[in-house]
Coordinates of C-alpha atoms in Angstrom, one line a residue:
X752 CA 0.0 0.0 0.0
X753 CA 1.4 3.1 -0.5
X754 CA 2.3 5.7 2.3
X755 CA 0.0 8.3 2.5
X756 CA 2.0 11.8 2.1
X757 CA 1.2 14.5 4.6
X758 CA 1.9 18.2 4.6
X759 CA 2.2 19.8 8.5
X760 CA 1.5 23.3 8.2
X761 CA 3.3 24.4 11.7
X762 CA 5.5 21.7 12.0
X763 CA 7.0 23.1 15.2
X764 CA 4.4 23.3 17.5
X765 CA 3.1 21.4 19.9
X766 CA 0.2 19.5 17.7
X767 CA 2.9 19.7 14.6
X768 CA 5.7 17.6 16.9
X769 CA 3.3 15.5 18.4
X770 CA 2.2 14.3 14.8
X771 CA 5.6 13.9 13.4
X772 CA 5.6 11.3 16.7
X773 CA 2.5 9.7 15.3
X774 CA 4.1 9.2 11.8
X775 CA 7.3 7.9 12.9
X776 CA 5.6 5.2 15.0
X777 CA 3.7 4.6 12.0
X778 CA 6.7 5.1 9.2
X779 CA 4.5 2.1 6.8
X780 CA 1.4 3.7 6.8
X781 CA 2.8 7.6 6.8
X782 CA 5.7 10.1 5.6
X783 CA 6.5 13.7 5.5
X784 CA 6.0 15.5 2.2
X785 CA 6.4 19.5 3.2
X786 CA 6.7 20.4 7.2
X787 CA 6.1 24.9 7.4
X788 CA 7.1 26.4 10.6
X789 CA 7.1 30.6 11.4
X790 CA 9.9 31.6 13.0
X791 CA 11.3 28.4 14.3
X792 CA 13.9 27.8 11.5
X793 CA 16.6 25.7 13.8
X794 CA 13.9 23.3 14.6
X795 CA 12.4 23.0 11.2
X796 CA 15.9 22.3 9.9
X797 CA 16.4 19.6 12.7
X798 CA 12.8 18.2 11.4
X799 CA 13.6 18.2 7.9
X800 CA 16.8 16.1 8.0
X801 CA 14.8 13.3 10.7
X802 CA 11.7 13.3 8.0
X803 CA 13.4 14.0 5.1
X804 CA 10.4 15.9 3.8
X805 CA 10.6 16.8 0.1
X806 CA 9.9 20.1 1.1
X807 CA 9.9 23.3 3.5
X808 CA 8.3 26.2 4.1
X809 CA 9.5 28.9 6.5
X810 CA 6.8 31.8 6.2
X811 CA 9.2 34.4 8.0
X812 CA 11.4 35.2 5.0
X813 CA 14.0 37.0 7.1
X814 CA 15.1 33.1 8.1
X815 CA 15.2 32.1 4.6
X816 CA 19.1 32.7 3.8
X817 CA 20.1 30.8 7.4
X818 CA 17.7 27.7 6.9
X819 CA 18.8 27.6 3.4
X820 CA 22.7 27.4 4.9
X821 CA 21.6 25.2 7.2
X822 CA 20.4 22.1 4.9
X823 CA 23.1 23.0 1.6
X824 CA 24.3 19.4 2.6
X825 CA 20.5 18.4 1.8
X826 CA 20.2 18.6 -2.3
X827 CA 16.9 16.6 -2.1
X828 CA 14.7 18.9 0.0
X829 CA 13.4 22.3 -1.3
X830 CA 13.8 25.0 0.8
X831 CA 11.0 28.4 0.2
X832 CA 9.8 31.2 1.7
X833 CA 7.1 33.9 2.5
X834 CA 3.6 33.6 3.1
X835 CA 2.6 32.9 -0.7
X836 CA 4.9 29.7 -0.4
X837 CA 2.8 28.7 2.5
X838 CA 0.0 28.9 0.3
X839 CA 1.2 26.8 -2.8
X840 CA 3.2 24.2 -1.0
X841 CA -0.3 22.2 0.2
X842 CA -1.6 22.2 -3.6
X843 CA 1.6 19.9 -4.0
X844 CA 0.4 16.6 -6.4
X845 CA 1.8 14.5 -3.4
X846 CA -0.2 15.8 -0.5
X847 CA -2.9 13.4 0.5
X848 CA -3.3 15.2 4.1
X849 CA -2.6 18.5 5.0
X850 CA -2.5 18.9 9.0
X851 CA -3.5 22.7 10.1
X852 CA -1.5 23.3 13.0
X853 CA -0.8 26.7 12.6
X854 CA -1.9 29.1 15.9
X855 CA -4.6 32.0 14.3
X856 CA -5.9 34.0 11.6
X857 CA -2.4 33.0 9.5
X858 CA -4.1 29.8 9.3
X859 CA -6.7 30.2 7.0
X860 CA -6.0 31.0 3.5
X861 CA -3.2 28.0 3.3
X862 CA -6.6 26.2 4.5
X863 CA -8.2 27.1 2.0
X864 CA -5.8 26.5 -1.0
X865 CA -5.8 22.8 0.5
X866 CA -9.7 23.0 0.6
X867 CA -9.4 23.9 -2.9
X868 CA -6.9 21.3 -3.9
X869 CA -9.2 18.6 -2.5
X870 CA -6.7 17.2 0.0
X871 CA -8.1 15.7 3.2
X872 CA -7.8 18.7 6.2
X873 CA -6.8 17.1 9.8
X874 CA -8.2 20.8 10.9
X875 CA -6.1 21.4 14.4
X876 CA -6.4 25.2 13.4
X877 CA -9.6 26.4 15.6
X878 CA -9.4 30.4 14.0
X879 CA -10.1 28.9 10.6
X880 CA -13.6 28.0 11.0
X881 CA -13.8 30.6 14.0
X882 CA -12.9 33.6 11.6
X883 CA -14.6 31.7 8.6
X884 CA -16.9 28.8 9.3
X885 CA -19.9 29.1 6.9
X886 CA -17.3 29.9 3.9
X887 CA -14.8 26.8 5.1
X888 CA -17.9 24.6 5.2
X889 CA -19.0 25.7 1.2
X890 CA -15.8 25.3 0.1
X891 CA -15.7 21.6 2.1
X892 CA -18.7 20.8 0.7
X893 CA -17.7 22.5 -3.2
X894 CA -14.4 20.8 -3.6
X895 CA -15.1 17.5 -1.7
X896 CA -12.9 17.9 0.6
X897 CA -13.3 16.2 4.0
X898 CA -12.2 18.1 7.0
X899 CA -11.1 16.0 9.9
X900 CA -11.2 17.7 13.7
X901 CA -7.7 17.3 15.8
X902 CA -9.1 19.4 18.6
X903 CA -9.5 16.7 21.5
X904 CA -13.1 17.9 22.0
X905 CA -14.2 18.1 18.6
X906 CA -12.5 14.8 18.0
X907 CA -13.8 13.2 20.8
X908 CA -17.4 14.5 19.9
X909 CA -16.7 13.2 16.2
X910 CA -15.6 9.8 17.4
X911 CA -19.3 9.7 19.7
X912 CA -21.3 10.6 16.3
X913 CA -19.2 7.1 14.3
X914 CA -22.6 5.0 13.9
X915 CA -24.9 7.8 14.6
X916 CA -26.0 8.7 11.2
X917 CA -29.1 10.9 11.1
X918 CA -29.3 10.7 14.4
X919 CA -30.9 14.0 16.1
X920 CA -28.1 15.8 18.5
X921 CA -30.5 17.3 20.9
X922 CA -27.1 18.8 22.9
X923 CA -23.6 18.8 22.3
X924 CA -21.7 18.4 26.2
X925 CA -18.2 20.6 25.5
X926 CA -15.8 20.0 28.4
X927 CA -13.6 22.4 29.6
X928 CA -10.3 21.7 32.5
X929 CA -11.3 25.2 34.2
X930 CA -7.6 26.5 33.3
X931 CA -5.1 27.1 36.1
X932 CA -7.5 30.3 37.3
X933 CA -11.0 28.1 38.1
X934 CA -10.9 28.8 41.2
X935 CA -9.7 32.5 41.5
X936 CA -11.8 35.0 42.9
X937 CA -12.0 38.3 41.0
X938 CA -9.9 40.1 43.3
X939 CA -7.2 37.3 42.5
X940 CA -7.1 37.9 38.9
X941 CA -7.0 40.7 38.8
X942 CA -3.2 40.0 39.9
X943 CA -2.6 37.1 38.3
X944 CA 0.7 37.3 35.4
X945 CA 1.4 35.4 32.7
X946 CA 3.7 32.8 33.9
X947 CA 0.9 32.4 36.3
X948 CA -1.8 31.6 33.1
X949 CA 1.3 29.4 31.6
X950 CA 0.8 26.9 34.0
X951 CA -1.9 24.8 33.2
X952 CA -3.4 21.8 35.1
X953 CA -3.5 18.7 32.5
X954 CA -2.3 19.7 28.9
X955 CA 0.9 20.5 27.7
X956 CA 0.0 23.2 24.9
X957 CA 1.7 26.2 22.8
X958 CA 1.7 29.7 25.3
X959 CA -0.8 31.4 22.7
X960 CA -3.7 28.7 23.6
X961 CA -2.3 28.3 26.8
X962 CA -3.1 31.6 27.8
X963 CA -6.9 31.2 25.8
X964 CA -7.4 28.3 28.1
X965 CA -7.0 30.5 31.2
X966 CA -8.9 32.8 29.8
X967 CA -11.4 30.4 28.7
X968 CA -11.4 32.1 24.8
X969 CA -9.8 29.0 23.7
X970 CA -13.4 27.0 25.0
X971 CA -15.5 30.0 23.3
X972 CA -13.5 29.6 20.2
X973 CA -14.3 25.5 20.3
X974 CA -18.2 26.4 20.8
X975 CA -18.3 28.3 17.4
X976 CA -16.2 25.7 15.9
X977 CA -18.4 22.9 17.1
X978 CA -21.2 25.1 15.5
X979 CA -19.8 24.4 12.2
X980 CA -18.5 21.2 12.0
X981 CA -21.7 19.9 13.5
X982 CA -23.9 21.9 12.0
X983 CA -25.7 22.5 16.2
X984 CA -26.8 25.8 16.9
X985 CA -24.4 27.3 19.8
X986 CA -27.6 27.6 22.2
X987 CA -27.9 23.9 22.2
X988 CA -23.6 23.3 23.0
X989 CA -23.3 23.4 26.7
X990 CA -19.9 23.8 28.5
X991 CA -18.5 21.7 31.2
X992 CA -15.8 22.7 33.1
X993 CA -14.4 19.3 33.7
X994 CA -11.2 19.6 35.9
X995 CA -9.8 15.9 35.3
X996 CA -9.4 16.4 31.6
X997 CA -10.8 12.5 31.0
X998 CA -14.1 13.3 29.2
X999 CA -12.7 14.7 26.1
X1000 CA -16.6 15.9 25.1
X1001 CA -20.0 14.0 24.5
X1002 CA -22.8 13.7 22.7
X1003 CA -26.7 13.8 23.7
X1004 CA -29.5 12.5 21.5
X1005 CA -32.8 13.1 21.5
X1006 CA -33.5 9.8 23.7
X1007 CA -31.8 11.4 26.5
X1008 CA -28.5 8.6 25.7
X1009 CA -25.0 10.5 26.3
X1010 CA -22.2 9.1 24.3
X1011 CA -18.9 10.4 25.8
X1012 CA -15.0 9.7 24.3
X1013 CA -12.5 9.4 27.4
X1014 CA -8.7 9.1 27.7
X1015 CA -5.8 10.4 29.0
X1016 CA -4.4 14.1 28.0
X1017 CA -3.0 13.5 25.0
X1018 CA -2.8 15.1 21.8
X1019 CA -1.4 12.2 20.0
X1020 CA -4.5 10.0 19.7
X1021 CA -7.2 12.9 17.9
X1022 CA -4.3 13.5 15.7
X1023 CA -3.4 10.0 14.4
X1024 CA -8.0 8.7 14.2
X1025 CA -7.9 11.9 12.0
X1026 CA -4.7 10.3 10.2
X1027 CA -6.3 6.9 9.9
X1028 CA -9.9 7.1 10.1
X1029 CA -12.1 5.5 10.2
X1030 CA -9.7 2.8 11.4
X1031 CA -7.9 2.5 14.8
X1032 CA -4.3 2.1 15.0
X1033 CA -2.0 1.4 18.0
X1034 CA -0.4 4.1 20.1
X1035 CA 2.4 4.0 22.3
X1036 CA 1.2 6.0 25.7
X1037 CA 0.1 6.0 29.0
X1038 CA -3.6 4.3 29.4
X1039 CA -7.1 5.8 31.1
X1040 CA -6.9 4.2 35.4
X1041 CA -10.6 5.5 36.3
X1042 CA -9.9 3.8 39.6
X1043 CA -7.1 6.8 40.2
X1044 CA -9.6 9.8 40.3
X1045 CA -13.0 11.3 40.6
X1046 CA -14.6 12.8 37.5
X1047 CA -16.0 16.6 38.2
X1048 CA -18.3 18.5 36.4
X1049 CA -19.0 22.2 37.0
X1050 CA -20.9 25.1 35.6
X1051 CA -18.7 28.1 34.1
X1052 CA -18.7 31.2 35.9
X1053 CA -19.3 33.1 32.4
X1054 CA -19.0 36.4 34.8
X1055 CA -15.6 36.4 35.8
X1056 CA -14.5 34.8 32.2
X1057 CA -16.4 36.9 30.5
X1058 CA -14.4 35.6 27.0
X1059 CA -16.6 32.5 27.0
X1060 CA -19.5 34.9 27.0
X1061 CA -18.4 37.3 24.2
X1062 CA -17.7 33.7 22.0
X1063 CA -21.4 33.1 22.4
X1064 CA -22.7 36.4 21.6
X1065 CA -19.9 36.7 18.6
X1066 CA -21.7 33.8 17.0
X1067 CA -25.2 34.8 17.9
X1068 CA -24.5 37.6 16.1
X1069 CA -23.2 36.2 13.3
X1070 CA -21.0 37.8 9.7
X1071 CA -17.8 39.2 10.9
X1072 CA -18.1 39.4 14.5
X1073 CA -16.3 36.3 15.5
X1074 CA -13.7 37.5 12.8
X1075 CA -13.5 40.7 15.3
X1076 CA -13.4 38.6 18.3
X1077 CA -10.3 36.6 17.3
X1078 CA -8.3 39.6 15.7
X1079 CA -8.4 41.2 19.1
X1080 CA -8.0 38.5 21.0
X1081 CA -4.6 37.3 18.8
X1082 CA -3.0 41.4 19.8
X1083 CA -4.4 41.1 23.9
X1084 CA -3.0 36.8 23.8
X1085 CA 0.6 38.8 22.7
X1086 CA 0.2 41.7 25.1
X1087 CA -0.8 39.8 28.3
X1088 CA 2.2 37.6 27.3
X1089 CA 4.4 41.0 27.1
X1090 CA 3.2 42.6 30.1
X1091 CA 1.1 45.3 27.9
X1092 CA -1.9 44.5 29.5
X1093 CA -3.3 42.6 32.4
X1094 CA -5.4 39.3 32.5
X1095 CA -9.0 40.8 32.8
X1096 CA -8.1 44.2 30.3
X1097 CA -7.8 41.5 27.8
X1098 CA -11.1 41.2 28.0
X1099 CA -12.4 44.4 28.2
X1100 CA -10.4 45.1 25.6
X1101 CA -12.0 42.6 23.0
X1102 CA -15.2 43.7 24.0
X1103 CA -14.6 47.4 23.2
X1104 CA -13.4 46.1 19.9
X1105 CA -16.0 44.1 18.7
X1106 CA -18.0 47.8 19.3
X1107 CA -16.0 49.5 17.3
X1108 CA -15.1 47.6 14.6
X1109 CA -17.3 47.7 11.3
X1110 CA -19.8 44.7 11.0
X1111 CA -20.3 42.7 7.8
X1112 CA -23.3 40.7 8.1
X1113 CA -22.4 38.7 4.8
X1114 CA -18.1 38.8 4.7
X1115 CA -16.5 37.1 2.1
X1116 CA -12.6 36.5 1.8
X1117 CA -11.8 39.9 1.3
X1118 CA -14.3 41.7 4.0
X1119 CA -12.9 38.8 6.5
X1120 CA -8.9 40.1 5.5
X1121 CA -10.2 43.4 5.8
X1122 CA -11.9 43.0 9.1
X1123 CA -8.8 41.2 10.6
X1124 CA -6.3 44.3 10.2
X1125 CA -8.9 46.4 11.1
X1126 CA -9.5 44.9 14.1
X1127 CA -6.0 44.3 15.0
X1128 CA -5.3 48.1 14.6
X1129 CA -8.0 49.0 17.1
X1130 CA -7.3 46.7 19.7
X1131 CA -3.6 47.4 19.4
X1132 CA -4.7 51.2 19.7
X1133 CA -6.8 50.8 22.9
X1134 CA -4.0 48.4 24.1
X1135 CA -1.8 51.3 23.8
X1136 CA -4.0 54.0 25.1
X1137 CA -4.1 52.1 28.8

């Protein structure tokens, strides 16, 4: 059989190392055909000669000249640069799979050439169907391509719909760890620092979502993802804060029957079913011991994390707002991280944005471009102005 050839776009990320793990332990079923990376050019060169990928992609052009030097004594892999390059390499003839591991907005049009080029998405990219969901989904649906979720809920609520069919989803159950914060007071976060929001509870993630998990963003971005890859309205996705991180997510029907996917924290098994679906493969790892631990559920306190609120009202409102909500969010993510802002500005600062910010009840490409560096540009401003 022959191996299907993958493209990684953000090969040096968490989810992007985590998959090159996945294909190594699975070298006869998988290989590398282009691996992309930012900034990180040291550990994209270090990638390239393990995998031997026939290509590379480092979309900070100011890196090109060193990663070049870097693999001269490596004739057989192509080495480009710039954004446009990120674009092109997933239309390669090669490509059966292009993983979207890239963190934001930057994600989306390289999504949307692979979309195009009918190559099977493992979509680990939340912002593309945040920013975009109704024109990802036409596209999907236009070009055939099937999109795959690598998000451990949306996986997990995937791998509970296998065998469902036409079955009715009468609620979608999206659980949530709490973040390192859950049980803060107000008064305490209003203190809290970003080495403080870098420490989270159960998953071992990149700082940008790290910080959206504390913030619970990163579960308000998931709801209006779950939206479109489901096809649920938000009002009937429920949020769980769910400290132990065992119940990935789960499904309701409209017989009251909850089907739920559990296992350990680890990022490894959505992103190799969304490899090999719709069969199971082995995976080296630690195993689920429900004897070691309760399982909690809790309500969100949508007051003090008022992120997860502004998610639901983004997508209630529909066009460009959630397009708004993640521009901002990307510049107040950075500036907590830099110390321009506190933990609960962020917010406020979002919120002030999406006022502000021209709405576009029916955005295409270019309104959704458009909106982004709009909204960047504001937030950035009131940012500033603090």
């Amino acid at each position: 059989m022959m191996k299907q050839q993958i493209c990684i776009l953000g090969s040096t990320g968490s989810i992007g190392t985590q998959a090159l793990d996945v294909i190594e332990q699975h070298s006869d079923l998988y290989e590398v055909h282009a691996l992309t990376a930012n900034n990180h050019w040291r550990e994209l060169a270090a990638q390239a000669r393990k995998f031997r990928p026939a290509a590379v992609v480092i979309a900070n052009a100011d890196h090109y000249e060193a990663l070049t030097k870097e693999l001269e004594d490596q004739p057989d892999i192509k080495v480009y640069a710039g954004s446009d390059a990120l674009k092109q390499i997933v239309e390669a003839e090669p490509i059966n799979m292009v993983l979207a591991a890239m963190v934001g907005f930057s994600g989306l049009e390289p999504t949307i050439n692979a979309i195009k080029a009918r190559k099977k998405i493992c979509l680990a990219n939340k912002e593309t169907l945040v920013v975009a969901g109704e024109l990802i989904c036409k596209l999907a649906l236009d070009y055939h391509a099937p999109i795959l979720p690598v998000d451990s809920e949306h996986s997990a609520i995937f791998q509970s719909l296998v065998g469902e069919d036409e079955n009715e989803i009468e609620k979608i159950l999206l659980t949530c760890s709490g973040g390192p914060f859950r049980l803060f007071s107000s008064e305490q976060l209003q203190t809290v620092t970003a080495a403080d929001a870098l420490r989270h509870p159960t998953w071992d993630m990149g700082a940008k979502i790290t910080i959206d998990s504390a913030s619970l963003m990163n579960k308000g971005f998931e709801v209006i993802e779950a939206k479109w890859l489901f096809g649920v309205p938000a009002e009937k996705i429920q949020v769980l804060i769910h400290p132990q991180s065992i119940v990935h997510s789960a499904v309701q029907f409209a017989d009251g029957g909850v089907k739920a996917q559990l296992g350990v924290p680890d990022m490894r098994l959505p992103i190799q079913y969304a490899f090999s679906f719709p069969k199971r493969l082995s995976l080296n790892g630690d195993r689920l011991d429900l004897f070691s631990q309760p399982l909690e559920f809790f309500e969100p306190d949508t007051e003090k994390f008022r992120c997860l609120a502004m998610a639901y009202e983004a997508i209630s409102k529909g066009g460009n707002m959630p397009c708004i909500l993640n521009a901002a969010n990307e510049i107040v993510n950075e500036g907590f991280r830099n110390g321009a802002c506190s933990f609960l500005e962020m917010g406020e600062i979002i919120e002030k944005t999406m006022s502000k910010v021209s709405f576009d009840k029916s955005p295409d490409l270019d309104v959704y471009l458009q909106t982004d560096a709009e909204s960047r540009k504001v937030a950035q401003e009131l940012m500033s102005g603090r």
